[in-house]
């Protein structure tokens, strides 16, 4: 962990501000976008590279004077505006070049790395992002903003956006490497997550017990790999997502679903846009809903090649991002002592996409209470609008994380309590069974309750 410093704070009254490393270079006027791809590319990348050098000349952000900070902020804004204008005119052409005419499937990390080489200054290089990750969150330069602008422009074009999202639905290389052993043994140890198959049920357990199963970059990678293994394994018929037993004194021996984003890593600058934010939403969460895309030759008419029902088993609590996982699952069962909350607004954070997912599940009034006012929802509370609830005592099912799978042929009992609907499995007031019928969204099938 990094030791916090007072670097970057305003100098004390009467103290001379630190001077920039060198005098700021004079800035040329940003080029106009003409619509000619080759001409715009040459002019824009030259200006962006010059702007990046001007920012680098100011030294580390934590060591700059107020004047240097203002100069860097103005330069960043100028470069961001140029990136927006260039991508608004040429995003589809840029993406087509990077993917060889949409014939290659590149994940967001690979796509960004290719863009940094082909269009210097448009997005940060791998080295810039690696250097950025060494700083506390408050001392970061903010290079990831350029990544966000680039991917926003790509996703904003239906043709390129669909292609990128399908690329993110492909299985990861790590999962393909581990698949053979998992098929033979029924178990995979992924570091901060494990996958265990028993009687056709594959249980994906998050084991980040140092942080009460909070999610960070390593957890997202492990969860996506585990999701791929479950979806690719022909002997796994249903996936169960659950938190492992904890070693934390407050929850020793008890299971915890998830404490949300790892705030310790966030403070220290270890939560990345590509490895956490985007990989989480377009990676394993999207695969819960849509399955895997193994054959991308059908263009817009693609259909998922591997799609299985997923059940969330909630013990103790699901906070923040942990709660935001639940609406994308087919079914969620919770111990009757479990609780849920979305405290992001109280912590000064944007609450992910909870505002989009919860609205049609619980209604606007209940969603506002959860998101804006931090209401804590307990499994034993009266059911919210548009949800079905069953309450039962919690069931142990407490095989420690890292233990070998049981040889028993009896299926494990999931903890039961609140049963939540999902976008794939909407609630029904009449109690009718929802059959496995395709919906209007590719990969979305509702399974029987």
GROMACS .gro file of C-alpha atoms in nm, residues 80-412:
model
  333
   80UNK     CA    1  -1.022   1.604  -2.466
   81UNK     CA    2  -1.221   1.840  -2.684
   82UNK     CA    3  -1.003   1.756  -2.984
   83UNK     CA    4  -1.040   1.383  -2.916
   84UNK     CA    5  -1.419   1.420  -2.898
   85UNK     CA    6  -1.435   1.606  -3.229
   86UNK     CA    7  -1.203   1.364  -3.407
   87UNK     CA    8  -1.390   1.057  -3.283
   88UNK     CA    9  -1.729   1.208  -3.356
   89UNK     CA   10  -1.622   1.226  -3.720
   90UNK     CA   11  -1.410   0.911  -3.752
   91UNK     CA   12  -1.484   0.660  -3.469
   92UNK     CA   13  -1.614   0.394  -3.707
   93UNK     CA   14  -1.314   0.431  -3.938
   94UNK     CA   15  -1.072   0.416  -3.644
   95UNK     CA   16  -1.234   0.098  -3.507
   96UNK     CA   17  -1.240  -0.064  -3.850
   97UNK     CA   18  -0.868  -0.007  -3.890
   98UNK     CA   19  -0.787  -0.142  -3.545
   99UNK     CA   20  -0.992  -0.459  -3.601
  100UNK     CA   21  -0.900  -0.518  -3.967
  101UNK     CA   22  -1.244  -0.432  -4.093
  102UNK     CA   23  -1.424  -0.583  -3.789
  103UNK     CA   24  -1.271  -0.924  -3.858
  104UNK     CA   25  -1.076  -0.937  -3.529
  105UNK     CA   26  -1.230  -0.955  -3.184
  106UNK     CA   27  -1.033  -0.732  -2.948
  107UNK     CA   28  -1.121  -0.685  -2.583
  108UNK     CA   29  -1.120  -0.332  -2.445
  109UNK     CA   30  -0.766  -0.368  -2.309
  110UNK     CA   31  -0.630  -0.493  -2.642
  111UNK     CA   32  -0.828  -0.236  -2.840
  112UNK     CA   33  -0.692   0.050  -2.630
  113UNK     CA   34  -0.337  -0.076  -2.664
  114UNK     CA   35  -0.371  -0.101  -3.043
  115UNK     CA   36  -0.522   0.247  -3.058
  116UNK     CA   37  -0.232   0.394  -2.860
  117UNK     CA   38   0.013   0.262  -3.120
  118UNK     CA   39  -0.188   0.344  -3.431
  119UNK     CA   40  -0.314   0.685  -3.317
  120UNK     CA   41  -0.053   0.837  -3.083
  121UNK     CA   42  -0.203   1.063  -2.818
  122UNK     CA   43  -0.560   0.947  -2.876
  123UNK     CA   44  -0.543   0.716  -2.574
  124UNK     CA   45  -0.264   0.659  -2.319
  125UNK     CA   46   0.000   0.396  -2.380
  126UNK     CA   47   0.040   0.086  -2.165
  127UNK     CA   48   0.341   0.252  -2.001
  128UNK     CA   49   0.141   0.565  -1.914
  129UNK     CA   50  -0.136   0.358  -1.758
  130UNK     CA   51   0.119   0.151  -1.563
  131UNK     CA   52   0.281   0.469  -1.430
  132UNK     CA   53  -0.061   0.611  -1.346
  133UNK     CA   54  -0.146   0.301  -1.140
  134UNK     CA   55   0.144   0.372  -0.904
  135UNK     CA   56  -0.017   0.690  -0.769
  136UNK     CA   57  -0.285   0.751  -0.513
  137UNK     CA   58  -0.621   0.820  -0.668
  138UNK     CA   59  -0.603   1.192  -0.585
  139UNK     CA   60  -0.259   1.225  -0.747
  140UNK     CA   61  -0.342   1.060  -1.078
  141UNK     CA   62  -0.296   1.257  -1.399
  142UNK     CA   63  -0.629   1.140  -1.538
  143UNK     CA   64  -0.513   0.965  -1.855
  144UNK     CA   65  -0.801   0.718  -1.824
  145UNK     CA   66  -1.042   0.996  -1.923
  146UNK     CA   67  -0.907   0.966  -2.277
  147UNK     CA   68  -0.978   0.592  -2.267
  148UNK     CA   69  -1.335   0.666  -2.163
  149UNK     CA   70  -1.382   0.914  -2.448
  150UNK     CA   71  -1.247   0.665  -2.701
  151UNK     CA   72  -1.465   0.375  -2.588
  152UNK     CA   73  -1.769   0.601  -2.556
  153UNK     CA   74  -1.729   0.697  -2.921
  154UNK     CA   75  -1.688   0.332  -3.028
  155UNK     CA   76  -1.991   0.216  -2.830
  156UNK     CA   77  -2.198   0.507  -2.957
  157UNK     CA   78  -2.185   0.368  -3.313
  158UNK     CA   79  -2.420   0.067  -3.332
  159UNK     CA   80  -2.204  -0.133  -3.571
  160UNK     CA   81  -1.877  -0.092  -3.381
  161UNK     CA   82  -2.040  -0.097  -3.039
  162UNK     CA   83  -2.212  -0.430  -3.104
  163UNK     CA   84  -1.889  -0.577  -3.236
  164UNK     CA   85  -1.693  -0.468  -2.928
  165UNK     CA   86  -1.954  -0.602  -2.687
  166UNK     CA   87  -1.955  -0.936  -2.867
  167UNK     CA   88  -1.577  -0.944  -2.839
  168UNK     CA   89  -1.612  -0.898  -2.463
  169UNK     CA   90  -1.849  -1.199  -2.454
  170UNK     CA   91  -1.580  -1.433  -2.583
  171UNK     CA   92  -1.411  -1.661  -2.326
  172UNK     CA   93  -1.083  -1.536  -2.183
  173UNK     CA   94  -0.751  -1.701  -2.261
  174UNK     CA   95  -0.708  -1.791  -1.893
  175UNK     CA   96  -1.038  -1.978  -1.894
  176UNK     CA   97  -0.953  -2.170  -2.211
  177UNK     CA   98  -0.621  -2.274  -2.056
  178UNK     CA   99  -0.787  -2.396  -1.734
  179UNK     CA  100  -1.087  -2.563  -1.902
  180UNK     CA  101  -0.937  -2.910  -1.956
  181UNK     CA  102  -0.835  -2.952  -1.592
  182UNK     CA  103  -1.171  -2.821  -1.473
  183UNK     CA  104  -1.358  -3.072  -1.689
  184UNK     CA  105  -1.149  -3.356  -1.544
  185UNK     CA  106  -1.143  -3.254  -1.177
  186UNK     CA  107  -1.453  -3.041  -1.135
  187UNK     CA  108  -1.251  -2.777  -0.953
  188UNK     CA  109  -1.050  -2.467  -1.044
  189UNK     CA  110  -0.856  -2.243  -0.806
  190UNK     CA  111  -0.839  -1.893  -0.954
  191UNK     CA  112  -0.672  -1.717  -0.663
  192UNK     CA  113  -0.944  -1.493  -0.520
  193UNK     CA  114  -1.218  -1.718  -0.656
  194UNK     CA  115  -1.281  -2.090  -0.692
  195UNK     CA  116  -1.517  -2.297  -0.907
  196UNK     CA  117  -1.644  -2.632  -0.784
  197UNK     CA  118  -1.880  -2.861  -0.976
  198UNK     CA  119  -2.098  -3.115  -0.800
  199UNK     CA  120  -2.400  -3.297  -0.943
  200UNK     CA  121  -2.420  -3.056  -1.235
  201UNK     CA  122  -2.415  -2.747  -1.010
  202UNK     CA  123  -2.107  -2.528  -1.054
  203UNK     CA  124  -2.047  -2.296  -0.759
  204UNK     CA  125  -1.838  -1.986  -0.824
  205UNK     CA  126  -1.713  -1.852  -0.491
  206UNK     CA  127  -1.547  -1.517  -0.434
  207UNK     CA  128  -1.267  -1.566  -0.178
  208UNK     CA  129  -1.133  -1.212  -0.126
  209UNK     CA  130  -1.167  -1.253   0.250
  210UNK     CA  131  -0.906  -0.989   0.335
  211UNK     CA  132  -1.162  -0.730   0.220
  212UNK     CA  133  -1.493  -0.904   0.303
  213UNK     CA  134  -1.523  -1.022  -0.057
  214UNK     CA  135  -1.499  -0.672  -0.199
  215UNK     CA  136  -1.432  -0.653  -0.572
  216UNK     CA  137  -1.113  -0.520  -0.727
  217UNK     CA  138  -0.924  -0.580  -1.051
  218UNK     CA  139  -0.802  -0.924  -0.943
  219UNK     CA  140  -1.149  -1.029  -0.827
  220UNK     CA  141  -1.308  -0.921  -1.156
  221UNK     CA  142  -1.054  -1.121  -1.355
  222UNK     CA  143  -1.110  -1.430  -1.140
  223UNK     CA  144  -1.490  -1.399  -1.154
  224UNK     CA  145  -1.490  -1.364  -1.532
  225UNK     CA  146  -1.260  -1.663  -1.569
  226UNK     CA  147  -1.483  -1.867  -1.340
  227UNK     CA  148  -1.794  -1.760  -1.530
  228UNK     CA  149  -1.635  -1.875  -1.856
  229UNK     CA  150  -1.548  -2.214  -1.707
  230UNK     CA  151  -1.906  -2.272  -1.593
  231UNK     CA  152  -2.048  -2.170  -1.930
  232UNK     CA  153  -1.799  -2.379  -2.129
  233UNK     CA  154  -1.820  -2.693  -1.916
  234UNK     CA  155  -2.081  -2.937  -2.058
  235UNK     CA  156  -2.120  -3.108  -1.719
  236UNK     CA  157  -2.222  -2.781  -1.548
  237UNK     CA  158  -2.592  -2.717  -1.594
  238UNK     CA  159  -2.644  -2.423  -1.359
  239UNK     CA  160  -2.409  -2.170  -1.200
  240UNK     CA  161  -2.426  -2.048  -0.841
  241UNK     CA  162  -2.251  -1.728  -0.733
  242UNK     CA  163  -2.166  -1.711  -0.364
  243UNK     CA  164  -1.923  -1.555  -0.121
  244UNK     CA  165  -1.675  -1.773   0.070
  245UNK     CA  166  -1.642  -1.795   0.451
  246UNK     CA  167  -1.442  -1.512   0.603
  247UNK     CA  168  -1.140  -1.485   0.833
  248UNK     CA  169  -1.217  -1.124   0.935
  249UNK     CA  170  -1.278  -1.116   1.314
  250UNK     CA  171  -1.624  -0.961   1.273
  251UNK     CA  172  -1.737  -1.239   1.036
  252UNK     CA  173  -1.499  -1.524   1.119
  253UNK     CA  174  -1.632  -1.849   0.976
  254UNK     CA  175  -1.936  -1.681   0.824
  255UNK     CA  176  -2.005  -1.640   0.456
  256UNK     CA  177  -2.031  -1.292   0.307
  257UNK     CA  178  -2.161  -1.227  -0.042
  258UNK     CA  179  -1.980  -0.902  -0.125
  259UNK     CA  180  -1.886  -0.568   0.030
  260UNK     CA  181  -1.893  -0.397  -0.313
  261UNK     CA  182  -1.599  -0.214  -0.462
  262UNK     CA  183  -1.272  -0.239  -0.270
  263UNK     CA  184  -1.255   0.113  -0.123
  264UNK     CA  185  -0.901   0.057   0.007
  265UNK     CA  186  -0.778  -0.018  -0.343
  266UNK     CA  187  -0.982   0.272  -0.479
  267UNK     CA  188  -0.816   0.518  -0.241
  268UNK     CA  189  -0.472   0.387  -0.333
  269UNK     CA  190  -0.543   0.412  -0.706
  270UNK     CA  191  -0.556   0.039  -0.770
  271UNK     CA  192  -0.904   0.029  -0.928
  272UNK     CA  193  -0.869   0.072  -1.304
  273UNK     CA  194  -1.117   0.181  -1.568
  274UNK     CA  195  -1.030  -0.104  -1.805
  275UNK     CA  196  -0.955  -0.385  -1.562
  276UNK     CA  197  -1.241  -0.317  -1.324
  277UNK     CA  198  -1.514  -0.081  -1.439
  278UNK     CA  199  -1.544  -0.184  -1.804
  279UNK     CA  200  -1.433  -0.545  -1.772
  280UNK     CA  201  -1.685  -0.601  -1.493
  281UNK     CA  202  -1.987  -0.463  -1.681
  282UNK     CA  203  -1.902  -0.590  -2.030
  283UNK     CA  204  -1.736  -0.907  -1.902
  284UNK     CA  205  -1.876  -1.141  -1.642
  285UNK     CA  206  -2.195  -0.944  -1.568
  286UNK     CA  207  -2.283  -0.939  -1.939
  287UNK     CA  208  -2.206  -1.311  -1.960
  288UNK     CA  209  -2.449  -1.381  -1.674
  289UNK     CA  210  -2.720  -1.224  -1.891
  290UNK     CA  211  -2.619  -1.318  -2.245
  291UNK     CA  212  -2.387  -1.616  -2.217
  292UNK     CA  213  -2.080  -1.654  -2.439
  293UNK     CA  214  -2.033  -1.557  -2.802
  294UNK     CA  215  -1.812  -1.826  -2.953
  295UNK     CA  216  -1.893  -1.768  -3.320
  296UNK     CA  217  -1.893  -1.406  -3.437
  297UNK     CA  218  -1.948  -1.480  -3.806
  298UNK     CA  219  -2.322  -1.410  -3.799
  299UNK     CA  220  -2.291  -1.034  -3.757
  300UNK     CA  221  -2.598  -0.867  -3.611
  301UNK     CA  222  -2.790  -1.195  -3.618
  302UNK     CA  223  -2.572  -1.368  -3.358
  303UNK     CA  224  -2.715  -1.585  -3.084
  304UNK     CA  225  -2.534  -1.696  -2.766
  305UNK     CA  226  -2.345  -2.024  -2.797
  306UNK     CA  227  -2.329  -2.096  -2.423
  307UNK     CA  228  -2.600  -1.965  -2.190
  308UNK     CA  229  -2.695  -2.116  -1.855
  309UNK     CA  230  -2.911  -2.010  -1.561
  310UNK     CA  231  -2.736  -1.837  -1.272
  311UNK     CA  232  -2.842  -1.826  -0.908
  312UNK     CA  233  -2.707  -1.581  -0.652
  313UNK     CA  234  -2.681  -1.713  -0.294
  314UNK     CA  235  -2.657  -1.418  -0.055
  315UNK     CA  236  -2.521  -1.465   0.295
  316UNK     CA  237  -2.475  -1.181   0.549
  317UNK     CA  238  -2.490  -0.885   0.310
  318UNK     CA  239  -2.459  -0.757  -0.046
  319UNK     CA  240  -2.340  -0.397  -0.040
  320UNK     CA  241  -2.297  -0.155  -0.328
  321UNK     CA  242  -2.153  -0.338  -0.626
  322UNK     CA  243  -2.239  -0.667  -0.458
  323UNK     CA  244  -2.606  -0.573  -0.465
  324UNK     CA  245  -2.576  -0.451  -0.823
  325UNK     CA  246  -2.479  -0.802  -0.935
  326UNK     CA  247  -2.812  -0.946  -0.821
  327UNK     CA  248  -3.048  -0.796  -1.084
  328UNK     CA  249  -2.858  -0.965  -1.370
  329UNK     CA  250  -2.899  -1.315  -1.224
  330UNK     CA  251  -3.185  -1.551  -1.302
  331UNK     CA  252  -3.270  -1.609  -0.938
  332UNK     CA  253  -3.140  -1.479  -0.608
  333UNK     CA  254  -3.192  -1.655  -0.276
  334UNK     CA  255  -3.085  -1.500   0.050
  335UNK     CA  256  -3.058  -1.611   0.409
  336UNK     CA  257  -3.327  -1.445   0.618
  337UNK     CA  258  -3.061  -1.256   0.816
  338UNK     CA  259  -2.908  -1.108   0.498
  339UNK     CA  260  -2.935  -0.741   0.404
  340UNK     CA  261  -2.868  -0.524   0.099
  341UNK     CA  262  -2.772  -0.160   0.050
  342UNK     CA  263  -2.640   0.089  -0.207
  343UNK     CA  264  -2.435   0.342  -0.007
  344UNK     CA  265  -2.249   0.490  -0.306
  345UNK     CA  266  -2.421   0.831  -0.293
  346UNK     CA  267  -2.336   0.870   0.075
  347UNK     CA  268  -1.972   0.792  -0.008
  348UNK     CA  269  -1.959   1.041  -0.296
  349UNK     CA  270  -1.953   0.775  -0.568
  350UNK     CA  271  -2.169   0.718  -0.872
  351UNK     CA  272  -2.378   0.407  -0.795
  352UNK     CA  273  -2.281   0.221  -1.111
  353UNK     CA  274  -2.581   0.128  -1.323
  354UNK     CA  275  -2.806   0.040  -1.030
  355UNK     CA  276  -3.039   0.323  -1.129
  356UNK     CA  277  -3.095   0.152  -1.465
  357UNK     CA  278  -3.133  -0.203  -1.337
  358UNK     CA  279  -3.347  -0.148  -1.031
  359UNK     CA  280  -3.609   0.081  -1.182
  360UNK     CA  281  -3.805  -0.185  -1.368
  361UNK     CA  282  -3.760  -0.439  -1.089
  362UNK     CA  283  -3.868  -0.241  -0.784
  363UNK     CA  284  -4.031   0.073  -0.923
  364UNK     CA  285  -3.907   0.432  -0.909
  365UNK     CA  286  -4.003   0.511  -0.550
  366UNK     CA  287  -3.828   0.213  -0.396
  367UNK     CA  288  -3.525   0.261  -0.624
  368UNK     CA  289  -3.488   0.621  -0.506
  369UNK     CA  290  -3.494   0.511  -0.146
  370UNK     CA  291  -3.217   0.261  -0.210
  371UNK     CA  292  -2.998   0.479  -0.431
  372UNK     CA  293  -3.047   0.834  -0.304
  373UNK     CA  294  -3.113   0.780   0.063
  374UNK     CA  295  -2.915   0.464   0.132
  375UNK     CA  296  -3.203   0.259   0.267
  376UNK     CA  297  -3.092  -0.078   0.401
  377UNK     CA  298  -3.311  -0.359   0.270
  378UNK     CA  299  -3.338  -0.677   0.477
  379UNK     CA  300  -3.445  -1.015   0.346
  380UNK     CA  301  -3.725  -1.019   0.605
  381UNK     CA  302  -3.863  -0.678   0.505
  382UNK     CA  303  -4.199  -0.658   0.329
  383UNK     CA  304  -4.137  -0.727  -0.035
  384UNK     CA  305  -4.082  -0.421  -0.259
  385UNK     CA  306  -4.303  -0.365  -0.561
  386UNK     CA  307  -4.247  -0.613  -0.845
  387UNK     CA  308  -4.057  -0.867  -0.636
  388UNK     CA  309  -4.148  -1.207  -0.500
  389UNK     CA  310  -4.028  -1.301  -0.153
  390UNK     CA  311  -3.989  -1.625   0.036
  391UNK     CA  312  -3.845  -1.640   0.387
  392UNK     CA  313  -3.674  -1.940   0.542
  393UNK     CA  314  -3.401  -1.989   0.804
  394UNK     CA  315  -3.047  -1.971   0.663
  395UNK     CA  316  -2.887  -2.301   0.568
  396UNK     CA  317  -2.519  -2.364   0.656
  397UNK     CA  318  -2.365  -2.493   0.327
  398UNK     CA  319  -2.033  -2.368   0.456
  399UNK     CA  320  -1.762  -2.564   0.275
  400UNK     CA  321  -1.449  -2.350   0.331
  401UNK     CA  322  -1.298  -2.174   0.036
  402UNK     CA  323  -1.013  -2.387  -0.095
  403UNK     CA  324  -1.150  -2.719   0.036
  404UNK     CA  325  -1.181  -3.009  -0.211
  405UNK     CA  326  -1.527  -3.090  -0.343
  406UNK     CA  327  -1.734  -3.332  -0.140
  407UNK     CA  328  -1.779  -3.686  -0.262
  408UNK     CA  329  -2.138  -3.690  -0.139
  409UNK     CA  330  -2.405  -3.738  -0.403
  410UNK     CA  331  -2.651  -3.519  -0.210
  411UNK     CA  332  -2.700  -3.177  -0.359
  412UNK     CA  333  -2.598  -2.890  -0.129
   0.00000   0.00000   0.00000
